[in-house]
Amino acid sequence: MNTEPENASPHDDSRRTFLKQSTLLTAMALVPGPVVSAAEAKLDERVAEAIEQVPLSLKVNGKKLKLSVEPRTTLLDLLREQLHLNGTKKGCDYGQCGACTVHVDGQRVNSCLSFAVMHDGKEITTIEGLADGDKLHPMQEAFVKHDGFQCGYCTPGQIMSAVACVREGHAGSEGEIREYMSGNICRCGAYSNIVAAIQDVKKGGQKV
Amino acid sequence: MNQFQYSRPTKQQAAIDAVAKDPNAAFIAGGTNLVDLMKRGVTSPQKLVDINRLPLGKIESQNNGLRIGALALNSAVAEDRQVREKQPLLALALNAGASPQLRNMATVGGNMLQRTRCAYFYDTTMPCNKRQPGTGCGALEGVNRMHAIFGFSDKCIAVHPSDMSVALVALDAVVQVSGPKGNRSIPFADFHRLPGDTPEKDTNLTPGELITAVDVPDGPFTKHVHYQKVRERASYAFALLSVAAALDIDGSNIIKAARLAMGGVAHKPWRLTTAEQMLVGKPATEETFRQAADVAMQGAKSFKYNAYKLKLGPNAIVQALKTAAAA
Ligand SMILES: Cc1cc2nc3c(=O)[nH]c(=O)nc-3n(C[C@H](O)[C@H](O)[C@H](O)COP(=O)(O)OP(=O)(O)OC[C@H]3O[C@@H](n4cnc5c(N)ncnc54)[C@H](O)[C@@H]3O)c2cc1C
Ligand code: SF4
Ligand code: FES
Ligand code: FES
């Protein structure tokens, strides 16, 4: 088993990355190797008998990862607690606020309401994966330009949802944007600026 | 949350067997209802059988209708060209439910099978006959604003919260099921059940039965349709109540066929057949719609906090029929 990203990027040498990898390695060390490989071989056809960890392959923000998780770990907890991608926020933890929005194979979902194992083989994009190196994504730029946030807690979810909203073709009018952004609650009430940011990106016609 | 075993079969029979032979096993599809209930400790299956690798996601045209796979996502069905052309009422109802993110996870089978429930069902410190048979119903004498006005019993007064199911019952959909004893078809109106003395059962499915698809027969309801959802904020909230209306109107404004169903009023999606029959042959006018609404509401009874539904109901019916006629 290997928790190293297969294509390590230049940003990987930060202390945070080191820490999260070492935490993961520690966690992995607790799982006997044979148990994991037995599970790997049979999971698709059989119940993972009496094992507490199941193997999971994911591509997260472009990096292929081979992980081991408890089945009850939600995708949100995997991202935040195991992978230390803390940009994705936990608001309600029950599908009601949208703070945990990420893309799975390009579709926006609430990461708090699904188990990580259910996404085996899928590609996950979080707010950390949106920028192109140091260059902000057009939606991130538009949120800055239009003051699309106050406290910022809902913002990663808003931005992930906003990108999907434009890609889906649901940003045609203010009304449509409001309807299709209704899964993201903002307690600070930054809604009109969020709508303005999305309209700006949509009008600009950039690739999002 | 309790630990559980997880499997991800690729064969339908393996999935069915796994749940049929173990009363503590459950299927999981999008997870948006089941994970929620598991996190809150309302339900704690010991085995989860993930059905997402089964090939049940297609939306296909067949002889006399559409066959929508149980794993088709709510968003995919709502955006599907054939669904929008042939069954626009279904697309409207789906888009009125939950949020775009949740619709990207929720499946058709899971949506039908989301629990009939109320806030007391979620609160494990309160009595609830549905969560724990025999403990009593917390809502009966409690805050029952969201609760039923039709078909309830003194054991349970909760409502089924699905928007999609209100459209499907109106459109005479048929649920295709595969189980340990083979396949069967269940008319949508017989799929969910009233609480009676066994409120712990929401539907007539038997253990291990897997929904494979929902068939929606072609009909004349391609234009004059409307889904009226009344809720406390403009979007992303469960219905206080809702109305699915579909009309077929001829050149001289006479109603040739009508479908009418309500959500948020009963333990199951509530089809209003007597009102439908009354509409046929009448002119599509507000007066007709008001008469139909009066017929539809016959037999409704309220509790302490939901009497507003007795007024809101007929108004929503008239509004839905008017909007459908004008569409
Ligand atoms: C915050 C929030 C707001 C919501 N608002 C609305 C709303 O406004 N309107 C609305 O209609 N709904 C609403 N919902 C409910 C949502 O639509 C349902 O949770 C969803 O449709 C369930 O589908 P799923 O695939 O995620 O089901 P799951 O959670 O995976 O499963 C639900 C149940 O169905 C069973 N099951 C699933 N698929 C099958 C199958 N093929 N055969 C047999 N059994 C199966 C599972 O065992 C489980 O018991 C809301 C949910 C949340 C969390
Ligand atoms: S109405 Fe039904 S679900 Fe709600 S508390 Fe009573 S028994 Fe439980
Ligand atoms: S944290 Fe997932 S929707 Fe609120
Ligand atoms: S900016 Fe504070 S919650 Fe949205």
XYZ file of C-alpha atoms and ligand atoms in Angstrom:
604
model
C 0.000 0.000 0.000
C 1.168 3.428 -0.802
C -0.246 6.749 0.192
C 2.183 8.865 -1.814
C 0.577 10.765 -4.628
C 1.683 9.127 -7.849
C 2.394 12.446 -9.474
C 3.811 14.615 -6.738
C 3.433 18.269 -7.646
C 5.914 21.054 -6.808
C 3.625 22.245 -4.004
C 3.928 19.026 -2.117
C 6.900 19.859 0.031
C 4.957 21.980 2.483
C 4.942 21.040 6.126
C 1.232 20.422 5.935
C 1.632 17.861 3.200
C 4.376 16.164 5.132
C 2.175 16.028 8.196
C -0.825 14.651 6.434
C 1.200 11.970 4.750
C 2.820 10.932 7.968
C -0.559 10.767 9.703
C -1.842 8.619 6.911
C 1.179 6.359 7.059
C 0.658 5.949 10.781
C -2.958 5.038 10.193
C -1.999 2.610 7.473
C 0.557 0.943 9.676
C -2.274 -0.158 11.949
C -3.862 -2.228 9.217
C -2.197 -5.580 8.652
C -1.080 -5.796 5.031
C -2.660 -9.178 4.264
C -6.042 -7.996 5.516
C -5.999 -5.056 3.167
C -4.956 -7.042 0.132
C -7.502 -9.779 0.866
C -10.136 -7.106 1.034
C -8.908 -5.545 -2.175
C -9.254 -8.795 -4.054
C -12.778 -9.600 -2.940
C -14.570 -6.393 -2.147
C -16.463 -6.117 -5.370
C -18.123 -9.485 -4.988
C -18.141 -10.142 -1.292
C -18.663 -8.475 1.996
C -15.477 -7.191 3.521
C -15.719 -9.660 6.390
C -14.918 -8.338 9.818
C -12.334 -5.903 8.609
C -12.502 -2.400 9.821
C -10.686 -0.789 6.932
C -11.360 -1.102 3.249
C -9.099 -0.040 0.410
C -10.028 2.957 -1.654
C -8.492 4.400 -4.806
C -9.297 8.007 -5.569
C -7.935 10.768 -7.709
C -8.029 13.901 -5.585
C -7.202 17.208 -7.255
C -5.356 15.368 -9.987
C -3.342 13.074 -7.726
C -3.960 9.368 -7.612
C -4.207 8.092 -4.058
C -4.426 4.612 -2.640
C -6.049 4.822 0.742
C -7.545 2.704 3.428
C -10.699 3.867 5.210
C -13.371 2.721 7.596
C -16.577 2.230 5.602
C -18.344 4.747 7.857
C -15.955 7.571 6.933
C -17.799 10.186 4.926
C -16.124 11.717 1.905
C -16.027 15.009 3.837
C -14.230 13.491 6.820
C -11.794 11.704 4.541
C -10.910 14.981 2.821
C -10.618 17.003 6.006
C -9.315 14.567 8.574
C -7.291 12.052 6.589
C -6.120 14.139 3.644
C -6.072 17.437 5.570
C -7.721 19.273 2.723
C -9.432 21.698 5.075
C -10.751 24.021 2.396
C -13.920 21.938 2.184
C -16.017 23.003 5.185
C -18.303 21.138 7.539
C -21.351 23.286 8.178
C -24.382 21.212 9.110
C -23.017 17.726 8.273
C -26.558 16.756 7.132
C -26.910 17.942 3.545
C -28.616 21.173 4.499
C -26.052 23.919 3.889
C -23.732 23.136 0.957
C -20.494 24.113 2.767
C -19.083 20.660 1.971
C -19.720 20.854 -1.798
C -17.059 19.149 -3.943
C -17.050 17.765 -7.476
C -17.128 14.013 -8.041
C -16.332 13.204 -11.656
C -17.205 16.814 -12.410
C -20.620 16.808 -10.685
C -21.241 18.859 -7.548
C -22.295 16.849 -4.487
C -22.534 17.252 -0.701
C -19.515 15.354 0.582
C -21.027 15.044 4.080
C -23.826 12.711 2.945
C -21.906 9.940 1.272
C -19.415 7.393 2.428
C -15.959 7.736 0.904
C -15.837 4.052 -0.130
C -18.784 4.631 -2.434
C -16.524 6.784 -4.625
C -13.854 4.170 -5.345
C -12.195 4.915 -8.698
C -13.674 8.407 -8.942
C -12.092 11.786 -9.421
C -12.654 14.327 -6.639
C -12.036 18.053 -7.012
C -12.022 20.297 -3.955
C -11.508 24.037 -3.646
C -7.759 23.352 -3.328
C -7.778 21.817 -6.793
C -9.516 24.662 -8.562
C -6.683 27.153 -8.972
C -4.061 26.568 -11.634
C -0.920 26.764 -9.502
C -0.793 30.301 -8.187
C -3.313 31.538 -10.710
C -6.796 31.766 -9.213
C -9.720 30.171 -10.997
C -11.914 32.806 -12.746
C -14.694 32.102 -10.231
C -12.334 32.670 -7.300
C -11.241 35.948 -8.883
C -14.843 36.997 -9.402
C -15.712 36.263 -5.766
C -12.822 38.485 -4.670
C -13.750 41.228 -7.119
C -17.448 41.260 -6.124
C -16.968 40.726 -2.376
C -18.813 37.420 -2.649
C -18.157 36.618 1.011
C -17.971 38.071 4.500
C -16.823 35.496 7.061
C -15.826 33.144 4.238
C -17.056 29.936 5.845
C -19.519 29.066 3.104
C -17.232 30.332 0.336
C -15.410 27.163 -0.772
C -18.776 25.414 -1.134
C -20.270 28.445 -2.886
C -17.394 28.563 -5.365
C -17.490 24.823 -6.119
C -21.233 25.062 -6.598
C -20.925 28.240 -8.705
C -18.421 26.619 -11.073
C -20.786 23.661 -11.519
C -23.754 25.992 -11.964
C -22.041 27.704 -14.917
C -20.791 24.422 -16.397
C -24.274 22.888 -16.185
C -25.698 25.843 -18.104
C -27.816 26.987 -15.168
C -26.474 30.542 -14.952
C -28.681 32.049 -17.654
C -30.430 34.673 -15.528
C -30.389 36.002 -11.998
C -33.454 33.919 -11.197
C -31.901 30.759 -12.565
C -28.668 31.381 -10.664
C -30.560 31.922 -7.414
C -32.547 28.715 -7.915
C -29.510 26.637 -8.849
C -27.388 28.085 -6.026
C -30.105 27.410 -3.447
C -28.203 24.414 -2.076
C -25.586 26.760 -0.624
C -26.618 28.709 2.424
C -24.725 31.859 3.470
C -25.392 32.993 7.016
C -23.740 36.330 6.295
C -26.193 36.937 3.466
C -23.641 37.628 0.736
C -26.117 36.334 -1.832
C -26.378 39.350 -4.152
C -22.603 39.622 -4.448
C -22.349 35.891 -5.103
C -24.919 36.190 -7.886
C -22.986 39.168 -9.313
C -19.752 37.168 -9.294
C -21.392 34.268 -11.141
C -22.998 36.593 -13.686
C -19.616 38.221 -14.263
C -17.945 34.884 -14.965
C -20.810 33.803 -17.166
C -20.706 37.067 -19.143
C -16.935 36.942 -19.469
C -17.375 33.652 -21.286
C -14.095 32.255 -19.899
C -13.691 28.537 -19.663
C -14.582 27.538 -16.107
C -22.080 6.023 13.929
C -21.868 2.259 14.311
C -19.348 0.331 12.296
C -20.833 -1.701 9.436
C -19.714 -4.103 6.766
C -19.665 -2.855 3.227
C -19.992 -4.675 -0.056
C -20.290 -3.530 -3.625
C -21.702 -6.352 -5.739
C -21.687 -6.117 -9.512
C -24.415 -8.743 -9.936
C -28.030 -7.957 -9.157
C -28.734 -11.396 -7.700
C -25.780 -11.101 -5.309
C -27.124 -7.773 -4.057
C -30.620 -9.171 -3.549
C -29.339 -12.285 -1.769
C -27.149 -10.229 0.544
C -30.100 -8.154 1.772
C -32.743 -10.903 1.659
C -30.851 -13.214 3.986
C -29.892 -10.602 6.572
C -32.497 -8.483 8.379
C -29.727 -6.071 9.400
C -28.579 -5.421 5.842
C -29.687 -2.530 3.633
C -29.127 -1.337 0.097
C -27.499 2.025 -0.326
C -27.828 4.115 -3.498
C -27.189 7.885 -3.301
C -27.028 7.694 0.477
C -28.672 11.073 1.007
C -31.429 9.667 3.198
C -29.730 6.611 4.629
C -26.455 8.321 5.635
C -28.459 11.114 7.248
C -30.472 8.615 9.316
C -27.382 6.600 10.231
C -25.502 9.690 11.397
C -28.397 10.585 13.671
C -28.589 7.088 15.089
C -32.162 6.644 13.821
C -31.197 3.535 11.910
C -28.061 1.421 12.148
C -27.746 -1.329 9.551
C -24.860 -3.705 10.154
C -24.309 -4.349 6.470
C -24.545 -1.956 3.582
C -24.891 -3.306 0.085
C -23.825 -0.569 -2.320
C -25.862 -1.016 -5.504
C -24.116 1.674 -7.523
C -22.178 -0.872 -9.599
C -25.377 -2.482 -10.899
C -26.352 -1.424 -14.435
C -29.604 0.277 -13.437
C -29.032 3.885 -14.461
C -30.516 4.067 -17.953
C -33.489 6.074 -19.159
C -35.009 4.331 -22.164
C -37.997 4.674 -24.422
C -39.920 1.481 -24.769
C -43.188 0.387 -26.388
C -45.593 2.619 -24.595
C -43.533 4.727 -22.297
C -40.286 5.478 -20.574
C -38.344 3.054 -18.426
C -36.286 4.938 -15.862
C -33.593 2.880 -14.128
C -33.648 2.837 -10.330
C -30.145 4.303 -10.201
C -30.844 7.181 -12.600
C -29.941 10.340 -10.725
C -32.681 12.824 -9.931
C -30.731 15.507 -11.820
C -30.209 13.268 -14.853
C -33.917 12.430 -15.061
C -34.935 16.079 -14.706
C -32.553 17.090 -17.519
C -33.312 14.156 -19.819
C -34.676 15.230 -23.197
C -37.212 12.387 -23.464
C -38.481 12.998 -19.944
C -38.890 16.709 -20.652
C -40.778 16.016 -23.870
C -42.969 13.157 -22.756
C -43.326 13.733 -19.003
C -42.633 17.388 -18.217
C -44.567 17.046 -14.930
C -41.946 14.600 -13.647
C -39.100 16.992 -14.512
C -40.882 19.844 -12.722
C -41.455 17.785 -9.578
C -37.853 16.581 -9.484
C -36.484 20.090 -9.835
C -38.700 21.237 -6.960
C -36.976 18.772 -4.623
C -33.889 19.192 -2.421
C -30.906 21.075 -3.942
C -28.837 20.711 -7.132
C -26.086 18.927 -5.170
C -28.520 16.486 -3.557
C -30.231 15.815 -6.890
C -26.793 14.880 -8.267
C -26.609 12.134 -5.628
C -30.222 11.062 -5.096
C -31.472 8.181 -7.238
C -35.000 7.440 -8.428
C -35.267 4.279 -6.317
C -33.856 5.998 -3.235
C -36.143 8.980 -3.647
C -39.243 6.766 -3.559
C -37.857 4.930 -0.555
C -36.817 7.910 1.518
C -38.569 7.397 4.809
C -42.030 8.721 5.481
C -41.092 10.706 8.548
C -41.401 13.690 10.843
C -39.141 15.617 13.210
C -40.005 13.288 16.113
C -38.851 10.331 14.045
C -35.413 11.984 13.929
C -35.356 12.832 17.634
C -34.294 9.611 19.322
C -35.247 10.980 22.741
C -38.928 11.171 21.707
C -41.493 8.401 21.319
C -42.194 7.381 17.732
C -44.117 4.318 16.566
C -42.372 4.402 13.230
C -38.846 4.403 14.642
C -39.682 2.161 17.596
C -43.044 0.398 17.297
C -45.192 0.601 20.416
C -43.595 3.685 21.963
C -46.371 6.042 20.900
C -46.520 8.945 18.483
C -44.829 12.132 19.608
C -46.549 14.190 16.954
C -50.146 13.277 17.754
C -50.263 15.720 20.685
C -47.097 17.575 19.700
C -46.121 20.178 17.144
C -47.849 18.677 14.138
C -47.597 21.525 11.661
C -46.095 19.403 8.888
C -48.380 16.429 9.381
C -51.069 14.528 7.529
C -54.657 15.518 6.831
C -55.586 12.334 4.939
C -55.245 8.628 5.586
C -53.473 8.789 8.957
C -54.032 6.508 11.938
C -53.662 7.104 15.665
C -50.337 5.291 15.371
C -48.689 7.716 12.933
C -49.571 10.999 11.244
C -46.343 11.596 9.262
C -46.249 12.470 5.548
C -44.135 11.141 2.698
C -41.805 13.974 1.702
C -40.917 13.042 -1.888
C -41.818 15.513 -4.636
C -40.952 13.100 -7.457
C -43.375 10.506 -6.118
C -46.320 12.918 -6.324
C -45.747 13.262 -10.067
C -45.195 9.516 -10.514
C -48.442 8.564 -8.780
C -50.327 11.086 -10.928
C -48.748 9.675 -14.092
C -49.774 6.052 -13.330
C -46.164 4.901 -13.064
C -45.356 1.260 -12.367
C -42.490 0.155 -10.130
C -40.394 -2.781 -11.358
C -39.031 -4.876 -8.534
C -36.734 -7.882 -8.363
C -36.560 -10.020 -5.244
C -35.621 -13.405 -3.832
C -38.832 -14.829 -5.333
C -38.409 -13.240 -8.766
C -39.707 -10.108 -10.450
C -42.950 -8.229 -9.999
C -44.572 -4.950 -11.022
C -46.274 -2.693 -8.509
C -48.585 0.152 -9.600
C -47.225 3.339 -8.048
C -50.440 3.987 -6.112
C -49.971 0.643 -4.315
C -46.267 1.045 -3.672
C -46.426 3.224 -0.564
C -48.893 2.383 2.189
C -50.947 4.050 4.880
C -49.741 3.674 8.475
C -52.650 1.677 9.942
C -51.354 -0.412 12.855
C -47.898 -0.889 11.339
C -46.434 2.576 10.770
C -42.922 1.122 10.739
C -43.648 -0.037 7.185
C -43.646 2.767 4.601
C -44.123 0.585 1.514
C -45.281 -2.825 0.355
C -41.779 -4.001 -0.560
C -40.706 -7.251 1.089
C -37.200 -7.858 2.510
C -34.512 -8.077 -0.153
C -36.682 -6.656 -2.913
C -34.704 -4.310 -5.133
C -36.306 -1.617 -7.254
C -34.850 -1.973 -10.739
C -36.829 0.629 -12.687
C -39.910 2.811 -12.842
C -42.061 2.732 -15.983
C -43.984 5.845 -16.926
C -46.604 5.187 -19.617
C -46.917 7.707 -22.449
C -49.955 9.914 -22.145
C -51.446 13.148 -23.366
C -49.900 15.202 -20.542
C -47.090 16.828 -22.487
C -48.149 20.473 -22.229
C -50.721 21.436 -19.601
C -48.856 20.409 -16.485
C -47.766 22.082 -13.272
C -46.135 21.147 -9.981
C -47.127 23.572 -7.264
C -44.964 23.296 -4.162
C -45.757 25.411 -1.134
C -42.846 25.798 1.265
C -41.536 28.222 3.805
C -38.755 29.609 1.639
C -38.578 29.912 -2.124
C -36.420 26.863 -2.570
C -34.474 24.028 -0.850
C -37.097 23.078 1.717
C -39.556 20.235 2.126
C -43.113 20.967 1.051
C -45.773 22.096 3.470
C -47.876 20.623 0.739
C -47.668 20.246 -3.007
C -49.927 19.562 -5.975
C -49.152 17.789 -9.246
C -51.653 18.693 -11.960
C -51.878 17.485 -15.560
C -54.633 18.300 -18.045
C -55.510 17.388 -21.598
C -57.689 20.169 -23.014
C -59.391 20.180 -26.425
C -59.846 23.051 -28.904
C -62.999 24.301 -27.206
C -61.387 24.426 -23.747
C -63.034 21.213 -22.546
C -60.984 18.926 -20.294
C -60.503 15.540 -21.980
C -58.351 13.971 -19.265
C -57.013 15.064 -15.889
C -54.530 13.916 -13.283
C -54.248 15.323 -9.807
C -52.179 14.317 -6.780
C -50.978 15.928 -3.580
C -47.814 15.664 -1.532
C -47.275 16.566 2.103
C -50.789 15.526 3.084
C -50.582 11.790 3.745
C -48.319 8.863 4.606
C -48.093 8.254 0.853
C -48.334 10.390 -2.292
C -52.049 11.153 -2.436
C -53.860 10.641 -5.733
C -57.159 12.515 -6.105
C -59.125 10.295 -8.508
C -62.612 11.543 -7.616
C -61.600 15.113 -8.402
C -59.973 13.937 -11.659
C -63.212 12.249 -12.760
C -65.166 15.357 -11.877
C -62.903 17.516 -14.101
C -63.366 15.445 -17.262
C -65.886 16.910 -19.725
C -65.969 20.284 -17.950
C -64.614 23.590 -19.264
C -61.102 24.419 -18.036
C -62.149 27.404 -15.937
C -61.411 28.580 -12.417
C -64.953 27.677 -11.400
C -64.409 24.065 -12.465
C -61.074 23.984 -10.678
C -62.630 25.319 -7.469
C -65.273 22.564 -7.586
C -62.570 19.953 -8.123
C -60.615 21.331 -5.167
C -63.701 21.054 -2.935
C -64.177 17.440 -3.987
C -60.475 16.734 -3.465
C -60.506 18.017 0.105
C -63.501 15.954 1.233
C -62.586 13.843 4.220
C -59.553 15.925 5.193
C -59.036 16.296 8.948
C -56.524 18.445 10.748
C -54.644 18.422 14.050
C -53.819 21.243 16.418
C -51.143 22.920 14.300
C -51.900 21.953 10.712
C -55.417 23.295 10.193
C -53.897 25.774 7.733
C -53.550 22.850 5.295
C -57.334 22.643 4.978
C -57.319 26.140 3.427
C -53.939 25.996 1.716
C -54.779 22.654 0.059
C -57.725 23.747 -2.093
C -56.022 27.035 -2.980
C -52.904 25.188 -4.114
C -55.044 22.810 -6.191
C -56.799 25.699 -7.949
C -53.492 27.445 -8.529
C -51.872 24.289 -9.918
C -54.776 23.601 -12.289
C -54.895 27.227 -13.465
C -51.178 27.280 -14.142
C -51.345 23.897 -15.888
C -54.224 25.055 -18.096
C -52.305 28.201 -19.067
C -49.048 26.327 -19.782
C -31.380 18.588 3.229
C -32.281 17.698 2.403
C -33.368 18.256 1.747
C -34.201 17.468 0.981
N -35.273 18.036 0.357
C -36.096 17.261 -0.390
C -37.218 17.813 -1.066
O -37.475 19.020 -1.008
N -38.005 16.993 -1.803
C -37.740 15.668 -1.923
O -38.476 14.977 -2.615
N -36.712 15.108 -1.271
C -35.880 15.877 -0.525
N -34.829 15.298 0.119
C -34.708 13.839 0.125
C -33.925 13.292 -1.027
O -34.655 13.483 -2.211
C -33.740 11.806 -0.730
O -32.860 11.695 0.354
C -33.183 11.049 -1.923
O -34.066 11.115 -3.005
C -32.918 9.608 -1.545
O -32.293 8.953 -2.631
P -30.898 8.201 -2.421
O -30.557 7.538 -3.713
O -29.878 9.111 -1.864
O -31.331 7.115 -1.364
P -30.524 6.344 -0.221
O -30.318 7.222 0.939
O -29.337 5.658 -0.808
O -31.589 5.218 0.116
C -32.834 5.510 0.711
C -33.519 4.190 1.044
O -33.853 3.493 -0.132
C -33.280 2.186 -0.154
N -32.939 1.970 -1.577
C -32.269 2.834 -2.385
N -32.290 2.384 -3.650
C -32.982 1.212 -3.647
C -33.369 0.286 -4.674
N -33.034 0.465 -5.955
N -34.084 -0.794 -4.309
C -34.439 -1.002 -3.013
N -34.103 -0.160 -2.018
C -33.387 0.935 -2.332
C -32.139 2.245 0.814
O -31.932 0.991 1.401
C -32.644 3.245 1.833
O -33.467 2.613 2.768
C -33.957 16.080 0.876
C -32.858 15.516 1.514
C -32.011 16.306 2.283
C -30.847 15.683 2.953
S -46.040 10.935 13.113
Fe -45.163 8.909 12.672
S -43.030 9.393 12.363
Fe -43.866 11.155 13.460
S -43.639 10.698 15.672
Fe -45.634 9.917 15.076
S -45.185 7.769 14.618
Fe -43.225 8.808 14.510
S -21.887 20.156 5.683
Fe -22.623 19.046 3.987
S -24.382 20.166 3.442
Fe -23.799 21.124 5.291
S -19.717 34.481 3.968
Fe -20.231 33.951 6.016
S -21.557 32.262 5.711
Fe -21.299 32.998 3.717
